[in-house]
Amino acid sequence: MEKDRIKWNKRYIEKNHSSTPSDIAKNFYKLAPKGRSLDIAAGNGRNSLFLAQKGFMVDAVDISDLGLKNLEGVHPGTNRICADLDLFNIPENRYSLIINIKFLSRRLFPQILKGLVPGGVLIFATYMEKTGGNKSSMRRDYILMPNELLREFLSLNIIYYNVSSAPEKGDHVALTSLVAINNQI
Ligand SMILES: C[S@@+](CC[C@H](N)C(=O)[O-])C[C@H]1O[C@@H](n2cnc3c(N)ncnc32)[C@H](O)[C@@H]1O
């Protein structure tokens, strides 16, 4: 949505965002066979760049052209795709690794499953309502329900699942993380 682009461009102008890759990317990328990777809502490309440096060809998708600008001319393994993920469709059977950090689009869940090649790895971490109900001030569109991530990707071989605190989002929100492998042939 255009309003997302404006909102996030403003954030990327006003504040420096970390360029350090996520721990979960660093800890689990090795499980994925080398090939194409998709970074969903890549932001400033911190994880895209990391994965490109590790040998993946990375499609970095985000609505913020200013976020993606950080990747300009930085590494030949990154492919910047400025697109609205409310409309973007993930190609089927394409990616060895799909990473989704601090972004939620439920519409993409089935597409993520189909987008992984056999043996492909999903690394997903985002915010979750801690105790059910709507106690957090975050809109339900932006926040997972307890166990939702686990349920959505149960058809994959889940090798890591964790819920940790997210003090930056207040008492009712946690960070939930999942790593899973597509073992289906
Ligand atoms: C919290 S940031 C996370 C960025 C990155 N995954 C990271 O961990 O550094 C959320 C990102 O989602 C992007 N975003 C929000 N709405 C979007 C949409 N409709 N389509 C594509 N990207 C969107 C924003 O531009 C922003 O870069």
Coordinates of C-alpha atoms and ligand atoms in Angstrom, one line a residue:
M1 CA 0.0 0.0 0.0
E2 CA 1.2 3.5 -0.8
K3 CA 0.8 4.6 2.8
D4 CA 3.2 1.8 3.9
R5 CA 5.8 3.1 1.4
I6 CA 5.4 6.6 2.8
K7 CA 5.5 5.5 6.4
W8 CA 8.6 3.3 6.0
N9 CA 10.5 5.7 3.8
K10 CA 10.0 8.3 6.5
R11 CA 11.3 5.8 9.1
Y12 CA 14.4 5.1 7.0
I13 CA 15.1 8.8 6.6
E14 CA 14.6 9.6 10.3
K15 CA 16.3 6.7 12.0
N16 CA 19.4 4.6 11.4
H17 CA 18.4 1.0 11.2
S18 CA 20.7 -1.8 12.3
S19 CA 22.9 -3.2 9.5
T20 CA 23.8 -6.3 11.6
P21 CA 22.1 -9.4 10.3
S22 CA 19.6 -11.2 12.5
D23 CA 21.0 -13.9 14.8
I24 CA 18.5 -16.4 13.5
A25 CA 19.8 -15.8 9.9
K26 CA 23.4 -16.2 11.1
N27 CA 22.6 -19.3 13.1
F28 CA 20.6 -21.2 10.5
Y29 CA 21.4 -20.2 7.0
K30 CA 23.8 -23.1 6.6
L31 CA 21.0 -25.6 6.7
A32 CA 19.8 -24.3 3.3
P33 CA 21.2 -25.6 0.0
K34 CA 23.0 -22.9 -2.0
G35 CA 20.7 -21.3 -4.5
R36 CA 18.1 -18.5 -4.6
S37 CA 16.9 -16.8 -1.5
L38 CA 13.9 -14.6 -0.9
D39 CA 14.1 -11.9 1.8
I40 CA 10.5 -10.9 2.5
A41 CA 10.3 -7.3 3.6
A42 CA 14.0 -6.9 3.3
G43 CA 14.1 -3.4 4.8
N44 CA 17.6 -2.0 4.6
G45 CA 18.8 -5.4 3.3
R46 CA 20.9 -6.4 6.3
N47 CA 19.9 -10.1 6.0
S48 CA 20.0 -10.0 2.1
L49 CA 23.5 -8.7 2.1
F50 CA 24.6 -11.3 4.7
L51 CA 23.1 -14.1 2.6
A52 CA 24.6 -12.8 -0.6
Q53 CA 28.0 -12.8 1.1
K54 CA 27.4 -16.4 2.0
G55 CA 26.8 -17.3 -1.7
F56 CA 23.0 -17.0 -2.2
M57 CA 21.4 -15.1 -5.0
V58 CA 19.0 -13.0 -3.0
D59 CA 15.7 -11.4 -4.1
A60 CA 15.2 -8.6 -1.6
V61 CA 11.6 -7.5 -1.7
D62 CA 10.4 -4.4 0.2
I63 CA 8.0 -1.5 -0.5
S64 CA 10.5 1.1 0.7
D65 CA 12.8 2.3 -2.1
L66 CA 14.8 4.1 0.6
G67 CA 15.3 1.0 2.6
L68 CA 16.4 -1.0 -0.4
K69 CA 18.7 1.9 -1.5
N70 CA 21.3 0.6 1.0
L71 CA 21.8 -2.4 -1.2
E72 CA 22.5 -0.4 -4.3
G73 CA 25.8 -1.4 -5.9
V74 CA 26.8 -3.3 -2.7
H75 CA 26.9 -6.9 -3.8
P76 CA 26.1 -8.6 -7.2
G77 CA 24.2 -11.4 -5.3
T78 CA 21.4 -9.1 -4.3
N79 CA 18.4 -8.3 -6.5
R80 CA 16.4 -5.3 -5.2
I81 CA 12.6 -5.7 -5.8
C82 CA 10.7 -2.7 -4.8
A83 CA 7.2 -4.1 -4.5
D84 CA 4.0 -4.1 -2.4
L85 CA 3.9 -7.5 -0.6
D86 CA 0.1 -7.1 -0.4
L87 CA 0.2 -7.7 -4.2
F88 CA 3.5 -9.5 -4.8
N89 CA 3.3 -13.3 -5.5
I90 CA 6.1 -15.7 -4.6
P91 CA 7.1 -17.9 -7.5
E92 CA 6.5 -21.6 -6.9
N93 CA 9.4 -24.0 -6.3
R94 CA 12.0 -21.3 -6.6
Y95 CA 13.8 -20.7 -3.3
S96 CA 16.4 -22.6 -1.3
L97 CA 15.9 -20.2 1.6
I98 CA 13.1 -17.8 2.5
I99 CA 13.6 -15.4 5.3
N100 CA 10.9 -13.2 6.9
I101 CA 12.0 -11.0 9.8
K102 CA 9.7 -8.6 11.6
F103 CA 7.0 -8.5 9.0
L104 CA 3.6 -10.3 8.7
S105 CA 1.5 -11.0 5.7
R106 CA -0.8 -14.0 6.2
R107 CA -1.7 -14.0 2.5
L108 CA 1.9 -15.1 1.8
F109 CA 1.8 -18.2 4.1
P110 CA 0.7 -20.7 1.4
Q111 CA 2.9 -19.0 -1.1
I112 CA 5.9 -19.4 1.2
L113 CA 5.2 -23.1 1.4
K114 CA 5.0 -23.5 -2.4
G115 CA 8.0 -21.2 -3.0
L116 CA 10.5 -23.5 -1.3
V117 CA 12.3 -26.1 -3.3
P118 CA 12.6 -29.6 -1.8
G119 CA 15.1 -29.2 1.0
G120 CA 14.6 -25.5 1.1
V121 CA 14.6 -23.7 4.5
L122 CA 12.3 -21.2 6.0
I123 CA 13.6 -18.7 8.6
F124 CA 10.7 -16.7 10.1
A125 CA 10.7 -14.4 13.1
T126 CA 8.1 -11.8 14.0
Y127 CA 5.9 -10.4 16.8
M128 CA 3.2 -12.5 18.5
E129 CA 0.5 -11.7 21.0
K130 CA 1.7 -13.2 24.2
T131 CA -1.4 -14.5 25.9
G132 CA -4.3 -14.4 23.4
G133 CA -7.0 -11.8 23.1
N134 CA -6.2 -8.4 21.8
K135 CA -4.2 -7.0 24.7
S136 CA -1.4 -5.5 22.7
S137 CA -1.9 -2.2 20.9
M138 CA -0.6 -3.6 17.6
R139 CA -3.2 -4.3 15.0
R140 CA -4.0 -8.0 14.5
D141 CA -2.8 -7.7 10.9
Y142 CA 0.7 -7.0 12.1
I143 CA 0.9 -9.5 15.0
L144 CA 0.7 -13.3 15.2
M145 CA -1.6 -15.2 17.6
P146 CA 0.0 -17.6 20.0
N147 CA 1.2 -20.8 18.2
E148 CA -0.1 -19.4 14.9
L149 CA 3.3 -19.6 13.3
L150 CA 3.8 -23.1 14.4
R151 CA 0.4 -24.2 13.1
E152 CA 0.8 -22.5 9.7
F153 CA 4.1 -24.3 8.9
L154 CA 3.4 -27.7 10.5
S155 CA 3.6 -29.4 7.0
L156 CA 7.4 -28.5 7.1
N157 CA 9.9 -30.2 9.2
I158 CA 10.2 -27.8 12.1
I159 CA 13.7 -27.9 13.6
Y160 CA 13.6 -24.8 15.8
Y161 CA 10.8 -22.9 17.5
N162 CA 11.2 -20.2 20.1
V163 CA 9.3 -17.5 21.9
S164 CA 11.3 -14.7 23.6
S165 CA 10.5 -11.4 25.1
A166 CA 10.2 -8.2 22.9
P167 CA 10.6 -5.4 25.4
E168 CA 10.6 -2.8 22.6
K169 CA 6.9 -3.8 22.0
G170 CA 5.6 -3.8 25.6
D171 CA 4.4 -6.4 28.0
H172 CA 1.8 -8.2 25.8
V173 CA 4.1 -8.9 22.8
A174 CA 6.7 -11.6 22.3
L175 CA 9.0 -12.4 19.4
T176 CA 8.4 -15.8 17.9
S177 CA 10.9 -17.6 15.7
L178 CA 10.7 -20.7 13.6
V179 CA 13.1 -22.5 11.3
A180 CA 11.8 -25.3 9.1
I181 CA 12.9 -27.5 6.2
N182 CA 10.7 -28.5 3.3
N183 CA 11.2 -32.2 3.2
Q184 CA 8.5 -32.8 0.7
I185 CA 9.6 -34.1 -2.7
Ligands
LIG1 C1 10.4 -3.9 10.8 S1 11.0 -3.7 9.2 C2 11.9 -5.2 9.0 C3 12.9 -5.1 7.9 C4 13.8 -6.4 7.8 N1 13.1 -7.6 7.6 C5 14.8 -6.4 8.9 O1 14.6 -7.3 9.8 O2 15.6 -5.6 9.0 C6 9.5 -4.0 8.2 C7 9.7 -3.8 6.7 O3 8.4 -4.2 6.1 C8 8.3 -3.3 4.9 N2 6.9 -3.3 4.5 C9 5.8 -2.9 5.2 N3 4.7 -3.0 4.5 C10 5.1 -3.5 3.3 C11 4.3 -3.9 2.2 N4 3.0 -3.8 2.1 N5 5.0 -4.4 1.1 C12 6.4 -4.6 1.2 N6 7.1 -4.2 2.3 C13 6.5 -3.7 3.3 C14 8.8 -2.0 5.4 O4 9.2 -1.1 4.4 C15 10.0 -2.4 6.3 O5 11.2 -2.4 5.6

